[in-house]
Amino acid sequence: FDLHVLQNCMDMSAYNSLEKFYNIVFDQCFSPAGKHLATCDNLGQLAVFSLSSALSVSPTSEKRPSKLLRTGHPGPAYCLKNAGPLLVSGGAEDIRVWRWEQLLSSSKDTQPQIILKPPVGRFGAPETNGLAYDDQSNDLFTGGGDNNIYAWDIETGKLKASYSGHKDYIHCVCLRSGSCQFISGAEDGTVRIWDPASSKNPVHVIKPQDSGQWIGCVAVDSSGEWLVCGGSAAPSVYHLGSLTKTASLSVPKGVVTQSVIFAKERIITVGSEPFVRHWSVNAEPLAKVPCSHSHAFSAAFNSKAQQYEVLTVSGDSADIHLFTNFGYKAFSLTVAAI
């Protein structure tokens, strides 16, 4: 059902309780200076939290204040990416480019600077599930429901190129550090490596699992040498220089991995279980930390400002869990009205 319709028919306190229950926070992104955290959810909302305010509140307070709530998309918003002074959000029908300066202002009428429209196919406009931004070329790469990746000029909104090859819809896109390559993972069970400078076809195709398994997340470390990909099967670690699989992460059978990141020389994974798992690059388990999400969709680590260095996890509720220490959840923020 549509919560926006119910809003007009219910007492506001009752609506706020229902909204909190049905909220799903799909993705998160830290601001360029690392002082703010942005999130997007199934209601199309963009929430922006002040980390300086949140981290300065008494540690006995479980729910932290200081957020700005914006209407970002008319439908669900699935992914976020920082692009210098800009924040990019991908939704069910389009991609919206916002100025951080305006998102952080007191104005309630914040409008996107540009709206990007992926080509409409036979089934309508495709949703956008993955975003990657190359600050050297100023190109934004987007992937989603029509199996294609698009390259955009983020300043003008011009569609520069499209990349085809995946046989099913794309879940994730990331850059390879130290190169002009980007990497995508999809429902077809493949990870594809692309080099826009040389070809519109993938330069390498990796198929980590047997047929029937899908790829939901990819990440590359800061050296550009190590890749982790996960999804419906156990995450796999690859050495990109040799394109060899070096290890698999031993998540329990049946656990879906929704997000993987590199942070402080370790791998962190979250998914369809109430735990945040930490691993060495050699796939040795380092920690299994409880969280309140039965299904987590995103993990993010803020390395941009040392005083605000936190791990954040979002998932199947209105709460975002903050870990000021990797070993335990310190407190939660909430995108729902309190």
CSV table of C-alpha atoms in Angstrom, one decimal:
chain,number,residue,atom,x,y,z
A,1,PHE,CA,0.0,0.0,0.0
A,2,ASP,CA,1.0,3.7,-0.4
A,3,LEU,CA,2.0,5.4,2.8
A,4,HIS,CA,1.6,8.8,1.1
A,5,VAL,CA,-2.1,8.1,0.5
A,6,LEU,CA,-2.6,7.0,4.1
A,7,GLN,CA,-0.9,10.2,5.4
A,8,ASN,CA,-4.0,12.1,4.3
A,9,CYS,CA,-6.4,9.7,6.1
A,10,MET,CA,-4.7,9.2,9.5
A,11,ASP,CA,-3.8,11.0,12.7
A,12,MET,CA,-0.2,12.3,12.3
A,13,SER,CA,1.2,10.4,15.3
A,14,ALA,CA,-0.4,7.1,14.0
A,15,TYR,CA,1.0,7.8,10.6
A,16,ASN,CA,4.5,8.5,11.9
A,17,SER,CA,4.4,5.2,13.8
A,18,LEU,CA,3.3,3.3,10.6
A,19,GLU,CA,5.9,5.1,8.5
A,20,LYS,CA,8.7,4.1,10.9
A,21,PHE,CA,7.5,0.5,10.8
A,22,TYR,CA,7.5,0.3,7.0
A,23,ASN,CA,10.6,2.4,6.4
A,24,ILE,CA,13.5,0.7,4.5
A,25,VAL,CA,16.8,2.7,4.2
A,26,PHE,CA,18.5,1.4,1.1
A,27,ASP,CA,21.7,3.4,1.0
A,28,GLN,CA,23.9,6.0,2.7
A,29,CYS,CA,26.6,8.5,1.8
A,30,PHE,CA,28.9,10.8,3.7
A,31,SER,CA,29.4,14.5,2.7
A,32,PRO,CA,32.7,15.6,1.1
A,33,ALA,CA,34.0,16.9,4.5
A,34,GLY,CA,32.6,13.9,6.4
A,35,LYS,CA,30.5,16.1,8.7
A,36,HIS,CA,27.1,14.8,7.4
A,37,LEU,CA,25.5,11.5,6.5
A,38,ALA,CA,22.8,11.3,3.8
A,39,THR,CA,20.4,8.4,3.4
A,40,CYS,CA,17.7,7.4,0.9
A,41,ASP,CA,14.7,5.1,1.5
A,42,ASN,CA,11.7,3.3,0.0
A,43,LEU,CA,9.6,6.5,0.5
A,44,GLY,CA,11.8,8.5,-1.8
A,45,GLN,CA,13.1,10.6,1.2
A,46,LEU,CA,16.6,12.0,1.5
A,47,ALA,CA,17.6,12.4,5.1
A,48,VAL,CA,20.7,14.4,6.0
A,49,PHE,CA,22.2,14.0,9.5
A,50,SER,CA,24.7,16.2,11.2
A,51,LEU,CA,27.4,13.9,12.6
A,52,SER,CA,28.9,16.6,14.8
A,53,SER,CA,25.6,17.1,16.5
A,54,ALA,CA,24.8,13.4,16.7
A,55,LEU,CA,28.2,12.5,18.2
A,56,SER,CA,28.2,15.3,20.7
A,57,VAL,CA,24.9,14.2,22.4
A,58,SER,CA,25.0,12.4,25.7
A,59,PRO,CA,25.9,8.7,25.1
A,60,THR,CA,22.8,7.7,27.2
A,61,SER,CA,20.5,9.0,24.4
A,62,GLU,CA,19.7,6.2,22.0
A,63,LYS,CA,18.0,8.3,19.3
A,64,ARG,CA,20.0,11.2,18.0
A,65,PRO,CA,18.6,14.5,16.6
A,66,SER,CA,19.8,17.0,14.0
A,67,LYS,CA,18.5,15.9,10.7
A,68,LEU,CA,17.0,17.5,7.6
A,69,LEU,CA,14.3,15.4,5.8
A,70,ARG,CA,13.8,16.1,2.1
A,71,THR,CA,11.4,14.7,-0.5
A,72,GLY,CA,13.9,13.4,-3.0
A,73,HIS,CA,12.0,11.1,-5.4
A,74,PRO,CA,8.3,10.5,-6.1
A,75,GLY,CA,9.0,6.8,-5.7
A,76,PRO,CA,11.7,4.7,-3.9
A,77,ALA,CA,15.3,6.0,-3.9
A,78,TYR,CA,17.7,3.1,-4.1
A,79,CYS,CA,21.3,4.5,-4.1
A,80,LEU,CA,23.4,7.5,-3.3
A,81,LYS,CA,26.9,8.7,-4.4
A,82,ASN,CA,28.9,11.7,-3.4
A,83,ALA,CA,30.3,13.7,-6.4
A,84,GLY,CA,32.3,16.6,-4.9
A,85,PRO,CA,29.9,19.4,-4.2
A,86,LEU,CA,27.1,17.3,-5.5
A,87,LEU,CA,25.0,14.4,-4.1
A,88,VAL,CA,23.5,11.9,-6.6
A,89,SER,CA,20.5,9.8,-5.9
A,90,GLY,CA,19.1,7.0,-8.1
A,91,GLY,CA,15.5,6.1,-8.0
A,92,ALA,CA,12.7,4.1,-9.6
A,93,GLU,CA,12.5,6.3,-12.7
A,94,ASP,CA,15.3,8.8,-12.8
A,95,ILE,CA,18.6,10.0,-11.3
A,96,ARG,CA,18.7,13.3,-9.4
A,97,VAL,CA,21.7,15.5,-8.8
A,98,TRP,CA,21.6,17.8,-5.7
A,99,ARG,CA,24.0,20.4,-4.4
A,100,TRP,CA,25.2,19.6,-0.9
A,101,GLU,CA,25.0,23.3,-0.1
A,102,GLN,CA,21.3,23.4,-0.8
A,103,LEU,CA,20.6,20.1,1.0
A,104,LEU,CA,22.2,21.5,4.1
A,105,SER,CA,20.4,24.9,4.0
A,106,SER,CA,17.3,25.7,6.0
A,107,SER,CA,15.1,26.0,2.9
A,108,LYS,CA,12.4,23.4,2.8
A,109,ASP,CA,12.0,23.8,-1.0
A,110,THR,CA,15.1,22.1,-2.1
A,111,GLN,CA,15.1,21.1,-5.8
A,112,PRO,CA,17.6,18.9,-7.7
A,113,GLN,CA,20.1,20.7,-9.9
A,114,ILE,CA,19.6,18.2,-12.7
A,115,ILE,CA,17.3,15.2,-13.3
A,116,LEU,CA,18.8,12.5,-15.5
A,117,LYS,CA,16.5,10.3,-17.4
A,118,PRO,CA,17.8,6.9,-18.5
A,119,PRO,CA,16.4,5.8,-21.9
A,120,VAL,CA,12.8,4.4,-21.6
A,121,GLY,CA,12.5,0.8,-22.8
A,122,ARG,CA,9.5,-1.4,-23.6
A,123,PHE,CA,8.8,-1.8,-19.8
A,124,GLY,CA,9.1,1.9,-19.1
A,125,ALA,CA,11.8,3.8,-17.3
A,126,PRO,CA,14.4,1.6,-15.6
A,127,GLU,CA,15.2,1.9,-11.9
A,128,THR,CA,18.8,2.9,-11.0
A,129,ASN,CA,20.5,0.6,-8.5
A,130,GLY,CA,24.2,1.5,-8.7
A,131,LEU,CA,26.2,4.7,-9.0
A,132,ALA,CA,29.9,5.4,-9.5
A,133,TYR,CA,31.6,8.8,-9.9
A,134,ASP,CA,34.9,9.5,-11.6
A,135,ASP,CA,36.3,12.8,-10.3
A,136,GLN,CA,39.0,12.8,-13.0
A,137,SER,CA,36.7,12.8,-16.0
A,138,ASN,CA,33.7,14.2,-14.1
A,139,ASP,CA,31.7,11.2,-15.4
A,140,LEU,CA,28.8,9.6,-13.5
A,141,PHE,CA,28.2,5.9,-14.3
A,142,THR,CA,24.8,4.4,-13.5
A,143,GLY,CA,23.4,0.9,-13.8
A,144,GLY,CA,20.0,-0.6,-13.3
A,145,GLY,CA,16.9,-2.4,-14.5
A,146,ASP,CA,17.5,-2.4,-18.3
A,147,ASN,CA,20.8,-4.3,-18.0
A,148,ASN,CA,22.8,-1.3,-19.3
A,149,ILE,CA,25.4,1.1,-17.8
A,150,TYR,CA,25.2,4.8,-18.8
A,151,ALA,CA,27.9,7.4,-18.6
A,152,TRP,CA,26.7,11.0,-18.0
A,153,ASP,CA,28.4,14.4,-17.8
A,154,ILE,CA,27.3,15.3,-14.3
A,155,GLU,CA,27.4,19.0,-14.8
A,156,THR,CA,25.4,19.2,-18.0
A,157,GLY,CA,23.3,16.1,-17.7
A,158,LYS,CA,24.4,14.9,-21.2
A,159,LEU,CA,24.3,11.2,-21.8
A,160,LYS,CA,27.8,10.4,-23.1
A,161,ALA,CA,27.8,6.7,-23.6
A,162,SER,CA,26.1,3.4,-22.9
A,163,TYR,CA,27.7,0.0,-22.1
A,164,SER,CA,25.9,-3.3,-22.8
A,165,GLY,CA,26.8,-6.8,-21.9
A,166,HIS,CA,24.9,-7.9,-18.8
A,167,LYS,CA,22.1,-10.3,-19.5
A,168,ASP,CA,20.0,-9.3,-16.5
A,169,TYR,CA,19.5,-6.2,-14.4
A,170,ILE,CA,22.4,-4.5,-12.7
A,171,HIS,CA,22.6,-4.2,-8.9
A,172,CYS,CA,25.9,-2.4,-8.4
A,173,VAL,CA,28.6,-0.2,-10.0
A,174,CYS,CA,32.0,0.9,-8.5
A,175,LEU,CA,35.3,2.4,-9.7
A,176,ARG,CA,38.6,0.7,-9.7
A,177,SER,CA,41.1,3.0,-7.9
A,178,GLY,CA,44.1,4.1,-9.8
A,179,SER,CA,42.6,3.4,-13.2
A,180,CYS,CA,39.9,4.6,-15.5
A,181,GLN,CA,38.0,1.3,-15.2
A,182,PHE,CA,34.7,0.7,-13.5
A,183,ILE,CA,33.1,-2.6,-12.4
A,184,SER,CA,29.6,-3.8,-12.3
A,185,GLY,CA,27.7,-6.7,-10.8
A,186,ALA,CA,24.3,-8.1,-11.9
A,187,GLU,CA,21.5,-10.5,-11.6
A,188,ASP,CA,23.1,-12.6,-14.4
A,189,GLY,CA,25.8,-13.7,-11.9
A,190,THR,CA,28.7,-11.9,-13.5
A,191,VAL,CA,31.1,-9.2,-12.5
A,192,ARG,CA,32.2,-7.2,-15.5
A,193,ILE,CA,35.2,-4.9,-15.8
A,194,TRP,CA,35.0,-2.0,-18.2
A,195,ASP,CA,37.5,0.4,-19.6
A,196,PRO,CA,35.8,3.4,-21.2
A,197,ALA,CA,39.1,4.5,-22.8
A,198,SER,CA,39.4,1.4,-24.9
A,199,SER,CA,36.0,-0.2,-25.5
A,200,LYS,CA,32.3,-0.1,-24.9
A,201,ASN,CA,32.5,-3.9,-24.3
A,202,PRO,CA,33.8,-5.4,-21.0
A,203,VAL,CA,37.5,-6.1,-21.0
A,204,HIS,CA,37.0,-8.9,-18.4
A,205,VAL,CA,34.1,-11.0,-17.2
A,206,ILE,CA,34.2,-12.8,-13.9
A,207,LYS,CA,31.6,-15.4,-12.9
A,208,PRO,CA,32.3,-16.2,-9.3
A,209,GLN,CA,29.5,-18.8,-8.7
A,210,ASP,CA,27.5,-21.5,-10.5
A,211,SER,CA,24.5,-20.6,-12.6
A,212,GLY,CA,21.5,-19.3,-10.8
A,213,GLN,CA,23.5,-17.1,-8.4
A,214,TRP,CA,23.4,-13.3,-8.6
A,215,ILE,CA,25.8,-10.5,-7.7
A,216,GLY,CA,24.4,-7.8,-5.5
A,217,CYS,CA,27.5,-5.9,-4.4
A,218,VAL,CA,31.0,-5.2,-5.4
A,219,ALA,CA,33.9,-3.2,-3.8
A,220,VAL,CA,37.5,-2.5,-4.7
A,221,ASP,CA,40.1,-1.5,-2.1
A,222,SER,CA,42.1,1.8,-2.3
A,223,SER,CA,45.0,0.1,-4.0
A,224,GLY,CA,42.8,-1.1,-6.9
A,225,GLU,CA,44.2,-4.6,-6.5
A,226,TRP,CA,41.6,-6.4,-4.5
A,227,LEU,CA,37.9,-7.0,-5.4
A,228,VAL,CA,35.1,-8.5,-3.3
A,229,CYS,CA,31.8,-9.4,-4.8
A,230,GLY,CA,28.8,-10.9,-3.0
A,231,GLY,CA,25.1,-11.7,-3.5
A,232,SER,CA,23.1,-14.9,-3.2
A,233,ALA,CA,26.2,-17.0,-2.6
A,234,ALA,CA,29.2,-16.5,-0.4
A,235,PRO,CA,31.3,-13.4,-1.2
A,236,SER,CA,34.4,-14.0,-3.2
A,237,VAL,CA,37.8,-12.2,-3.0
A,238,TYR,CA,39.7,-11.6,-6.2
A,239,HIS,CA,43.2,-10.3,-7.0
A,240,LEU,CA,42.5,-8.0,-10.0
A,241,GLY,CA,46.1,-7.9,-11.3
A,242,SER,CA,45.9,-11.6,-12.0
A,243,LEU,CA,42.1,-12.0,-12.2
A,244,THR,CA,42.4,-14.9,-9.8
A,245,LYS,CA,40.0,-15.9,-7.0
A,246,THR,CA,41.9,-16.0,-3.7
A,247,ALA,CA,39.2,-16.8,-1.2
A,248,SER,CA,35.6,-17.1,-0.2
A,249,LEU,CA,34.1,-15.5,2.9
A,250,SER,CA,32.4,-18.1,5.0
A,251,VAL,CA,29.0,-16.6,5.6
A,252,PRO,CA,26.3,-19.0,6.7
A,253,LYS,CA,24.5,-20.8,3.9
A,254,GLY,CA,21.4,-19.0,2.8
A,255,VAL,CA,22.6,-15.5,3.9
A,256,VAL,CA,22.4,-13.0,1.1
A,257,THR,CA,25.2,-10.3,1.1
A,258,GLN,CA,23.7,-6.9,0.2
A,259,SER,CA,26.7,-4.7,0.9
A,260,VAL,CA,30.5,-5.0,1.1
A,261,ILE,CA,33.1,-2.4,1.8
A,262,PHE,CA,36.8,-2.1,2.6
A,263,ALA,CA,37.6,-0.2,5.8
A,264,LYS,CA,40.8,0.1,7.8
A,265,GLU,CA,42.5,-2.9,6.1
A,266,ARG,CA,39.5,-5.2,6.5
A,267,ILE,CA,36.4,-6.3,4.6
A,268,ILE,CA,33.0,-5.6,6.1
A,269,THR,CA,29.8,-7.3,4.9
A,270,VAL,CA,26.1,-7.0,5.8
A,271,GLY,CA,23.0,-8.7,4.5
A,272,SER,CA,20.1,-11.0,5.4
A,273,GLU,CA,21.1,-11.5,9.0
A,274,PRO,CA,21.3,-9.4,12.2
A,275,PHE,CA,25.1,-9.2,12.2
A,276,VAL,CA,27.9,-7.1,10.8
A,277,ARG,CA,30.8,-9.3,9.8
A,278,HIS,CA,34.4,-8.3,9.6
A,279,TRP,CA,37.1,-10.2,7.6
A,280,SER,CA,40.7,-9.9,6.7
A,281,VAL,CA,41.6,-9.7,3.1
A,282,ASN,CA,42.7,-13.3,3.4
A,283,ALA,CA,39.1,-14.1,4.4
A,284,GLU,CA,39.8,-14.8,8.1
A,285,PRO,CA,36.8,-13.9,10.3
A,286,LEU,CA,37.7,-11.0,12.6
A,287,ALA,CA,34.4,-10.1,14.2
A,288,LYS,CA,30.6,-10.8,14.2
A,289,VAL,CA,28.9,-7.8,15.6
A,290,PRO,CA,25.1,-7.8,16.4
A,291,CYS,CA,22.8,-5.2,14.9
A,292,SER,CA,19.1,-4.7,15.1
A,293,HIS,CA,18.4,-5.1,11.3
A,294,SER,CA,17.1,-8.6,10.3
A,295,HIS,CA,18.1,-7.5,6.8
A,296,ALA,CA,20.8,-4.8,6.2
A,297,PHE,CA,21.1,-3.2,2.8
A,298,SER,CA,24.1,-0.8,3.2
A,299,ALA,CA,27.3,-0.4,5.2
A,300,ALA,CA,29.4,2.8,5.0
A,301,PHE,CA,32.6,3.9,6.7
A,302,ASN,CA,33.4,7.6,7.1
A,303,SER,CA,37.2,8.1,6.7
A,304,LYS,CA,37.0,11.7,5.6
A,305,ALA,CA,37.1,13.3,9.0
A,306,GLN,CA,38.9,11.6,11.9
A,307,GLN,CA,36.7,13.1,14.6
A,308,TYR,CA,33.6,11.7,12.8
A,309,GLU,CA,35.1,8.3,11.9
A,310,VAL,CA,32.2,5.9,12.2
A,311,LEU,CA,30.8,2.8,10.6
A,312,THR,CA,27.1,3.1,9.7
A,313,VAL,CA,24.6,0.3,8.7
A,314,SER,CA,21.1,0.7,7.4
A,315,GLY,CA,18.4,-1.8,6.5
A,316,ASP,CA,14.8,-2.9,7.1
A,317,SER,CA,13.8,-0.1,9.5
A,318,ALA,CA,13.9,3.6,9.8
A,319,ASP,CA,17.0,3.3,12.0
A,320,ILE,CA,20.7,3.8,10.9
A,321,HIS,CA,23.1,2.1,13.3
A,322,LEU,CA,26.3,3.9,14.2
A,323,PHE,CA,29.4,2.0,15.3
A,324,THR,CA,32.0,4.4,16.8
A,325,ASN,CA,34.0,1.3,17.6
A,326,PHE,CA,34.0,-1.7,15.3
A,327,GLY,CA,33.1,-4.0,18.2
A,328,TYR,CA,29.6,-2.8,19.1
A,329,LYS,CA,26.7,-0.6,18.1
A,330,ALA,CA,27.0,2.8,19.8
A,331,PHE,CA,23.6,4.3,19.0
A,332,SER,CA,21.0,4.8,16.2
A,333,LEU,CA,19.7,7.7,14.1
A,334,THR,CA,16.2,7.5,12.6
A,335,VAL,CA,14.8,8.9,9.4
A,336,ALA,CA,11.2,8.7,10.6
A,337,ALA,CA,9.4,11.5,12.5
A,338,ILE,CA,9.7,11.0,16.3
